[in-house]
PDB file of C-alpha atoms in Angstrom:
ATOM      1  CA  ASN A   1      90.661 -41.059 161.446  1.00 77.00           C
ATOM      2  CA  ASN A   2      90.172 -37.332 161.160  1.00 89.00           C
ATOM      3  CA  PHE A   3      88.786 -35.884 157.940  1.00 92.00           C
ATOM      4  CA  VAL A   4      88.675 -32.492 156.296  1.00 95.00           C
ATOM      5  CA  PHE A   5      85.554 -31.953 154.192  1.00 96.00           C
ATOM      6  CA  LEU A   6      86.108 -29.264 151.600  1.00 96.00           C
ATOM      7  CA  THR A   7      82.877 -28.010 150.059  1.00 96.00           C
ATOM      8  CA  ALA A   8      82.225 -26.035 146.892  1.00 95.00           C
ATOM      9  CA  ARG A   9      79.490 -25.442 144.315  1.00 93.00           C
ATOM     10  CA  SER A  10      81.794 -26.517 141.497  1.00 93.00           C
ATOM     11  CA  GLU A  11      82.867 -30.139 141.448  1.00 94.00           C
ATOM     12  CA  GLN A  12      85.822 -29.285 139.225  1.00 95.00           C
ATOM     13  CA  ALA A  13      87.046 -26.521 141.540  1.00 93.00           C
ATOM     14  CA  GLY A  14      86.470 -28.647 144.613  1.00 94.00           C
ATOM     15  CA  GLU A  15      88.331 -31.654 143.286  1.00 95.00           C
ATOM     16  CA  GLN A  16      91.200 -29.439 142.139  1.00 94.00           C
ATOM     17  CA  ALA A  17      91.481 -27.923 145.610  1.00 93.00           C
ATOM     18  CA  VAL A  18      91.561 -31.381 147.188  1.00 95.00           C
ATOM     19  CA  LYS A  19      94.301 -32.407 144.760  1.00 94.00           C
ATOM     20  CA  GLU A  20      96.370 -29.335 145.612  1.00 92.00           C
ATOM     21  CA  ILE A  21      95.973 -29.858 149.357  1.00 91.00           C
ATOM     22  CA  GLY A  22      96.755 -33.562 149.109  1.00 90.00           C
ATOM     23  CA  GLY A  23      96.239 -36.296 151.679  1.00 87.00           C
ATOM     24  CA  GLU A  24      93.870 -39.243 151.854  1.00 89.00           C
ATOM     25  CA  ASN A  25      91.756 -37.641 154.562  1.00 93.00           C
ATOM     26  CA  VAL A  26      90.799 -34.534 152.561  1.00 95.00           C
ATOM     27  CA  LYS A  27      87.493 -35.064 150.818  1.00 95.00           C
ATOM     28  CA  TYR A  28      85.348 -32.920 148.538  1.00 96.00           C
ATOM     29  CA  PHE A  29      81.597 -32.598 149.000  1.00 96.00           C
ATOM     30  CA  LEU A  30      79.257 -30.696 146.687  1.00 97.00           C
ATOM     31  CA  VAL A  31      77.502 -27.971 148.711  1.00 97.00           C
ATOM     32  CA  ASP A  32      75.695 -24.822 147.645  1.00 97.00           C
ATOM     33  CA  VAL A  33      74.628 -22.725 150.628  1.00 96.00           C
ATOM     34  CA  HIS A  34      71.500 -21.725 148.683  1.00 95.00           C
ATOM     35  CA  ASP A  35      70.547 -25.395 148.316  1.00 97.00           C
ATOM     36  CA  LEU A  36      69.671 -26.608 151.792  1.00 97.00           C
ATOM     37  CA  ASN A  37      69.286 -30.159 150.512  1.00 98.00           C
ATOM     38  CA  SER A  38      72.994 -30.183 149.689  1.00 98.00           C
ATOM     39  CA  VAL A  39      73.795 -29.079 153.243  1.00 98.00           C
ATOM     40  CA  LEU A  40      71.479 -31.750 154.633  1.00 98.00           C
ATOM     41  CA  ALA A  41      73.208 -34.335 152.433  1.00 98.00           C
ATOM     42  CA  LEU A  42      76.551 -33.309 153.915  1.00 97.00           C
ATOM     43  CA  LYS A  43      75.136 -33.652 157.409  1.00 98.00           C
ATOM     44  CA  SER A  44      73.786 -37.123 156.617  1.00 98.00           C
ATOM     45  CA  TYR A  45      77.167 -38.212 155.275  1.00 96.00           C
ATOM     46  CA  ILE A  46      78.988 -36.872 158.323  1.00 96.00           C
ATOM     47  CA  THR A  47      76.530 -38.619 160.636  1.00 96.00           C
ATOM     48  CA  ALA A  48      76.937 -41.930 158.812  1.00 96.00           C
ATOM     49  CA  HIS A  49      80.708 -41.906 158.350  1.00 93.00           C
ATOM     50  CA  THR A  50      82.233 -39.848 161.179  1.00 95.00           C
ATOM     51  CA  PHE A  51      81.856 -39.114 164.879  1.00 96.00           C
ATOM     52  CA  GLY A  52      80.867 -35.510 164.169  1.00 97.00           C
ATOM     53  CA  ILE A  53      82.351 -32.087 163.478  1.00 98.00           C
ATOM     54  CA  ASP A  54      85.202 -30.585 165.494  1.00 98.00           C
ATOM     55  CA  GLY A  55      85.592 -27.426 163.406  1.00 98.00           C
ATOM     56  CA  LEU A  56      83.096 -25.753 161.074  1.00 98.00           C
ATOM     57  CA  ILE A  57      84.401 -22.964 158.832  1.00 98.00           C
ATOM     58  CA  CYS A  58      81.845 -20.943 156.871  1.00 97.00           C
ATOM     59  CA  ASN A  59      83.587 -19.077 154.054  1.00 92.00           C
ATOM     60  CA  ALA A  60      80.786 -18.558 151.537  1.00 89.00           C
ATOM     61  CA  GLY A  61      80.754 -15.075 150.072  1.00 89.00           C
ATOM     62  CA  TYR A  62      79.439 -13.120 147.117  1.00 91.00           C
ATOM     63  CA  LYS A  63      80.125  -9.617 145.895  1.00 84.00           C
ATOM     64  CA  SER A  64      78.559  -8.217 142.739  1.00 81.00           C
ATOM     65  CA  SER A  65      80.216  -5.325 140.958  1.00 76.00           C
ATOM     66  CA  LYS A  66      76.900  -4.215 139.478  1.00 80.00           C
ATOM     67  CA  ASP A  67      74.263  -1.968 141.049  1.00 84.00           C
ATOM     68  CA  ASP A  68      71.527  -4.399 140.108  1.00 86.00           C
ATOM     69  CA  PRO A  69      68.771  -4.632 142.741  1.00 84.00           C
ATOM     70  CA  LYS A  70      68.067  -8.166 141.548  1.00 83.00           C
ATOM     71  CA  LEU A  71      71.495  -9.171 142.853  1.00 92.00           C
ATOM     72  CA  PHE A  72      71.179  -7.351 146.177  1.00 94.00           C
ATOM     73  CA  GLU A  73      69.081 -10.047 147.844  1.00 94.00           C
ATOM     74  CA  TYR A  74      71.323 -12.815 146.489  1.00 94.00           C
ATOM     75  CA  SER A  75      74.387 -11.048 147.869  1.00 95.00           C
ATOM     76  CA  VAL A  76      72.921 -10.601 151.345  1.00 96.00           C
ATOM     77  CA  SER A  77      71.576 -14.142 151.362  1.00 96.00           C
ATOM     78  CA  THR A  78      74.986 -15.602 150.491  1.00 96.00           C
ATOM     79  CA  ASN A  79      76.901 -13.457 152.950  1.00 96.00           C
ATOM     80  CA  PHE A  80      74.533 -13.821 155.896  1.00 98.00           C
ATOM     81  CA  PHE A  81      71.195 -15.628 155.751  1.00 98.00           C
ATOM     82  CA  ALA A  82      72.525 -18.767 154.057  1.00 97.00           C
ATOM     83  CA  ILE A  83      75.416 -18.884 156.518  1.00 97.00           C
ATOM     84  CA  VAL A  84      72.934 -18.916 159.391  1.00 98.00           C
ATOM     85  CA  ASP A  85      71.072 -21.789 157.703  1.00 98.00           C
ATOM     86  CA  VAL A  86      74.296 -23.795 157.373  1.00 98.00           C
ATOM     87  CA  VAL A  87      75.149 -23.274 161.048  1.00 98.00           C
ATOM     88  CA  ASP A  88      71.621 -24.265 162.102  1.00 98.00           C
ATOM     89  CA  ILE A  89      71.673 -27.443 160.022  1.00 98.00           C
ATOM     90  CA  LEU A  90      75.147 -28.632 161.012  1.00 98.00           C
ATOM     91  CA  GLU A  91      75.009 -27.492 164.639  1.00 98.00           C
ATOM     92  CA  GLY A  92      73.533 -30.816 165.691  1.00 97.00           C
ATOM     93  CA  SER A  93      76.606 -32.620 164.336  1.00 98.00           C
ATOM     94  CA  LEU A  94      79.094 -30.568 166.353  1.00 98.00           C
ATOM     95  CA  ARG A  95      81.087 -32.470 168.936  1.00 98.00           C
ATOM     96  CA  GLN A  96      82.143 -31.487 172.446  1.00 98.00           C
ATOM     97  CA  ASN A  97      84.372 -28.383 172.429  1.00 98.00           C
ATOM     98  CA  ALA A  98      83.776 -27.806 168.710  1.00 98.00           C
ATOM     99  CA  ASN A  99      84.555 -24.483 167.042  1.00 98.00           C
ATOM    100  CA  ILE A 100      82.516 -22.545 164.476  1.00 98.00           C
ATOM    101  CA  VAL A 101      84.336 -19.892 162.449  1.00 98.00           C
ATOM    102  CA  LEU A 102      82.496 -17.390 160.263  1.00 98.00           C
ATOM    103  CA  LEU A 103      84.449 -15.288 157.792  1.00 96.00           C
ATOM    104  CA  THR A 104      83.459 -11.661 157.748  1.00 96.00           C
ATOM    105  CA  SER A 105      85.047  -8.473 156.410  1.00 93.00           C
ATOM    106  CA  THR A 106      86.393  -5.180 157.701  1.00 92.00           C
ATOM    107  CA  VAL A 107      83.381  -3.573 155.996  1.00 93.00           C
ATOM    108  CA  GLY A 108      81.112  -5.720 158.164  1.00 95.00           C
ATOM    109  CA  GLN A 109      80.827  -2.946 160.740  1.00 96.00           C
ATOM    110  CA  LEU A 110      77.927  -0.545 161.247  1.00 97.00           C
ATOM    111  CA  TRP A 111      80.048   2.601 161.132  1.00 96.00           C
ATOM    112  CA  VAL A 112      81.054   1.772 157.548  1.00 95.00           C
ATOM    113  CA  LEU A 113      77.440   2.483 156.505  1.00 96.00           C
ATOM    114  CA  ASN A 114      77.071   5.536 158.770  1.00 96.00           C
ATOM    115  CA  LEU A 115      74.817   3.447 160.998  1.00 96.00           C
ATOM    116  CA  GLU A 116      74.717   3.867 164.763  1.00 95.00           C
ATOM    117  CA  GLU A 117      76.267   1.151 166.889  1.00 94.00           C
ATOM    118  CA  THR A 118      73.570  -1.023 168.418  1.00 94.00           C
ATOM    119  CA  THR A 119      73.020  -4.269 170.285  1.00 93.00           C
ATOM    120  CA  PHE A 120      70.782  -6.894 168.729  1.00 97.00           C
ATOM    121  CA  ARG A 121      68.659  -8.782 171.221  1.00 95.00           C
ATOM    122  CA  ASP A 122      68.221 -11.893 169.108  1.00 98.00           C
ATOM    123  CA  ARG A 123      68.561 -13.295 165.609  1.00 98.00           C
ATOM    124  CA  GLN A 124      65.109 -12.069 164.613  1.00 98.00           C
ATOM    125  CA  GLU A 125      66.064  -8.477 165.356  1.00 98.00           C
ATOM    126  CA  LEU A 126      69.362  -8.839 163.490  1.00 98.00           C
ATOM    127  CA  ALA A 127      67.666 -10.473 160.502  1.00 98.00           C
ATOM    128  CA  TYR A 128      65.037  -7.727 160.368  1.00 98.00           C
ATOM    129  CA  TYR A 129      67.739  -5.047 160.503  1.00 98.00           C
ATOM    130  CA  VAL A 130      69.710  -6.589 157.623  1.00 98.00           C
ATOM    131  CA  ASP A 131      66.619  -7.308 155.534  1.00 97.00           C
ATOM    132  CA  ASP A 132      65.158  -3.827 156.084  1.00 97.00           C
ATOM    133  CA  TYR A 133      68.365  -2.173 154.875  1.00 97.00           C
ATOM    134  CA  THR A 134      68.424  -4.479 151.848  1.00 96.00           C
ATOM    135  CA  GLN A 135      64.818  -3.770 150.902  1.00 95.00           C
ATOM    136  CA  ARG A 136      65.298  -0.016 151.228  1.00 95.00           C
ATOM    137  CA  ALA A 137      68.407  -0.246 149.050  1.00 93.00           C
ATOM    138  CA  MET A 138      66.476  -2.201 146.425  1.00 93.00           C
ATOM    139  CA  GLU A 139      63.879   0.577 146.369  1.00 93.00           C
ATOM    140  CA  GLY A 140      66.604   3.153 145.768  1.00 92.00           C
ATOM    141  CA  GLN A 141      66.176   4.884 149.116  1.00 95.00           C
ATOM    142  CA  VAL A 142      68.919   6.895 150.780  1.00 95.00           C
ATOM    143  CA  VAL A 143      69.889   5.204 154.054  1.00 95.00           C
ATOM    144  CA  ALA A 144      71.861   7.099 156.703  1.00 94.00           C
ATOM    145  CA  GLY A 145      72.909   9.640 154.112  1.00 95.00           C
ATOM    146  CA  ILE A 146      74.139   7.004 151.671  1.00 94.00           C
ATOM    147  CA  GLU A 147      72.575   5.862 148.425  1.00 91.00           C
ATOM    148  CA  PRO A 148      73.381   2.148 148.724  1.00 91.00           C
ATOM    149  CA  SER A 149      75.351   0.487 145.947  1.00 92.00           C
ATOM    150  CA  TRP A 150      76.673  -3.064 145.607  1.00 91.00           C
ATOM    151  CA  VAL A 151      79.519  -2.149 147.976  1.00 90.00           C
ATOM    152  CA  HIS A 152      77.089  -1.242 150.751  1.00 94.00           C
ATOM    153  CA  ILE A 153      74.988  -4.340 150.103  1.00 95.00           C
ATOM    154  CA  TYR A 154      78.087  -6.492 150.552  1.00 94.00           C
ATOM    155  CA  SER A 155      78.740  -4.618 153.775  1.00 96.00           C
ATOM    156  CA  ILE A 156      75.263  -5.125 155.283  1.00 97.00           C
ATOM    157  CA  GLY A 157      75.489  -8.866 154.652  1.00 97.00           C
ATOM    158  CA  LYS A 158      78.836  -9.051 156.393  1.00 97.00           C
ATOM    159  CA  ILE A 159      77.461  -6.941 159.248  1.00 97.00           C
ATOM    160  CA  GLY A 160      74.954  -9.717 159.836  1.00 98.00           C
ATOM    161  CA  THR A 161      77.778 -12.253 159.937  1.00 98.00           C
ATOM    162  CA  SER A 162      79.810 -10.063 162.294  1.00 98.00           C
ATOM    163  CA  TYR A 163      77.006  -9.799 164.860  1.00 98.00           C
ATOM    164  CA  PHE A 164      75.712 -13.365 164.657  1.00 98.00           C
ATOM    165  CA  PRO A 165      78.353 -15.077 166.863  1.00 98.00           C
ATOM    166  CA  ALA A 166      77.281 -13.211 169.998  1.00 98.00           C
ATOM    167  CA  ILE A 167      73.647 -14.056 169.319  1.00 98.00           C
ATOM    168  CA  PHE A 168      74.259 -17.740 168.601  1.00 98.00           C
ATOM    169  CA  ALA A 169      76.509 -18.119 171.643  1.00 98.00           C
ATOM    170  CA  GLU A 170      73.745 -16.669 173.797  1.00 98.00           C
ATOM    171  CA  GLU A 171      71.232 -19.068 172.247  1.00 98.00           C
ATOM    172  CA  LEU A 172      73.435 -22.030 173.166  1.00 98.00           C
ATOM    173  CA  ALA A 173      73.763 -20.746 176.719  1.00 98.00           C
ATOM    174  CA  GLN A 174      70.032 -20.072 177.091  1.00 97.00           C
ATOM    175  CA  ARG A 175      69.090 -23.596 176.111  1.00 97.00           C
ATOM    176  CA  GLY A 176      71.706 -25.124 178.389  1.00 98.00           C
ATOM    177  CA  ASP A 177      73.858 -26.721 175.689  1.00 98.00           C
ATOM    178  CA  THR A 178      76.691 -28.537 177.475  1.00 98.00           C
ATOM    179  CA  ARG A 179      78.980 -29.167 174.509  1.00 98.00           C
ATOM    180  CA  ASN A 180      81.024 -25.986 175.066  1.00 98.00           C
ATOM    181  CA  ILE A 181      80.699 -24.977 171.425  1.00 98.00           C
ATOM    182  CA  LYS A 182      82.532 -21.796 170.515  1.00 98.00           C
ATOM    183  CA  ILE A 183      81.545 -19.519 167.635  1.00 98.00           C
ATOM    184  CA  ASN A 184      83.701 -16.635 166.452  1.00 98.00           C
ATOM    185  CA  ALA A 185      83.962 -14.504 163.334  1.00 98.00           C
ATOM    186  CA  ILE A 186      87.082 -13.108 161.708  1.00 96.00           C
ATOM    187  CA  CYS A 187      88.202 -10.972 158.810  1.00 92.00           C
ATOM    188  CA  PRO A 188      91.494 -12.713 157.942  1.00 84.00           C
ATOM    189  CA  GLY A 189      92.915  -9.744 156.046  1.00 73.00           C
ATOM    190  CA  ASN A 190      92.862  -8.145 152.629  1.00 75.00           C
ATOM    191  CA  LEU A 191      93.535 -11.321 150.700  1.00 67.00           C
ATOM    192  CA  PRO A 192      94.011 -11.590 146.922  1.00 64.00           C
ATOM    193  CA  THR A 193      91.141 -13.871 145.900  1.00 73.00           C
ATOM    194  CA  ARG A 194      88.927 -14.291 142.882  1.00 68.00           C
ATOM    195  CA  MET A 195      86.181 -12.259 144.562  1.00 68.00           C
ATOM    196  CA  ASN A 196      88.350  -9.115 144.521  1.00 68.00           C
ATOM    197  CA  ASP A 197      90.103  -9.901 141.229  1.00 67.00           C
ATOM    198  CA  PHE A 198      93.137 -11.085 143.205  1.00 66.00           C
ATOM    199  CA  PHE A 199      93.854  -7.583 144.501  1.00 70.00           C
ATOM    200  CA  GLY A 200      95.012  -7.780 148.090  1.00 73.00           C
ATOM    201  CA  PHE A 201      97.913  -6.913 150.359  1.00 74.00           C
ATOM    202  CA  ASP A 202      98.037  -9.918 152.686  1.00 78.00           C
ATOM    203  CA  ALA A 203      99.141 -13.478 152.019  1.00 79.00           C
ATOM    204  CA  ILE A 204      96.385 -16.056 151.603  1.00 78.00           C
ATOM    205  CA  ARG A 205      98.415 -18.549 153.617  1.00 81.00           C
ATOM    206  CA  ASP A 206      98.613 -16.149 156.569  1.00 83.00           C
ATOM    207  CA  GLY A 207      94.873 -15.521 156.425  1.00 83.00           C
ATOM    208  CA  ALA A 208      94.201 -19.246 156.324  1.00 88.00           C
ATOM    209  CA  ARG A 209      96.392 -19.778 159.383  1.00 88.00           C
ATOM    210  CA  LEU A 210      94.250 -17.334 161.364  1.00 92.00           C
ATOM    211  CA  VAL A 211      91.058 -19.138 160.372  1.00 94.00           C
ATOM    212  CA  VAL A 212      92.449 -22.601 161.166  1.00 94.00           C
ATOM    213  CA  PHE A 213      93.731 -21.285 164.492  1.00 95.00           C
ATOM    214  CA  LEU A 214      90.203 -20.225 165.458  1.00 97.00           C
ATOM    215  CA  ALA A 215      88.809 -23.548 164.249  1.00 97.00           C
ATOM    216  CA  SER A 216      91.272 -25.348 166.545  1.00 97.00           C
ATOM    217  CA  LEU A 217      90.804 -23.345 169.746  1.00 98.00           C
ATOM    218  CA  PRO A 218      91.088 -25.308 173.006  1.00 97.00           C
ATOM    219  CA  ALA A 219      88.135 -25.933 175.300  1.00 97.00           C
ATOM    220  CA  GLN A 220      88.800 -22.936 177.557  1.00 97.00           C
ATOM    221  CA  ALA A 221      89.087 -20.410 174.704  1.00 98.00           C
ATOM    222  CA  PRO A 222      86.664 -17.485 174.375  1.00 97.00           C
ATOM    223  CA  THR A 223      83.543 -17.434 172.246  1.00 98.00           C
ATOM    224  CA  ALA A 224      81.268 -14.795 170.651  1.00 98.00           C
ATOM    225  CA  LEU A 225      84.187 -12.766 169.321  1.00 97.00           C
ATOM    226  CA  THR A 226      84.365 -10.889 166.036  1.00 97.00           C
ATOM    227  CA  ILE A 227      87.939 -10.104 165.028  1.00 95.00           C
ATOM    228  CA  PHE A 228      88.961  -7.623 162.374  1.00 90.00           C
ATOM    229  CA  SER A 229      92.531  -7.882 161.151  1.00 75.00           C
ATOM    230  CA  ALA A 230      94.698  -4.798 161.079  1.00 58.00           C
TER     231      ALA A 230
END
């Protein structure tokens, strides 16, 4: 049988989502991307009870509406660094021709922060770039003519997510991984969700269709793409 594992930090929210989706093969699993033990527990369960992962969708996100430097690191960690940890942990459970989908944002582009377009050689360079911007913002520095606020901190985290697929795809190629794993990122639209107080112009169902489409790409489909919806 095929299973859909829906993860959330809140058991109540997770169970409610499973109930709304319906179906015996939809299961909830408690995961907090900041708690790597919870991600490892999910991996152990998948290893013990399934043949592996065909599609991995990473949709964790956090956006504070307060210019509190204490929340800056948490925001960037949720939107980028923790996502990388999840991919690293679960990558070993991915099956042949599996798809990884990372959710990013239209603000996850360098030009949004007045930053010059660049190419990151590896994940270390990307991580340093994101962390350096975050630290300078926490110190109250002006970066590229902008005094960073919570909006810009959200953006730099999503920039990390936007650029990671190309880096991870290259890593897989460099180490000769033969599973044909594809990793792509997408902004599925301006969707009305709790994170933006349900203010959005696009339908959640349409955004979800785009994400599921990427998670179901055939073997010959492209990888290392970052797609921003119109």
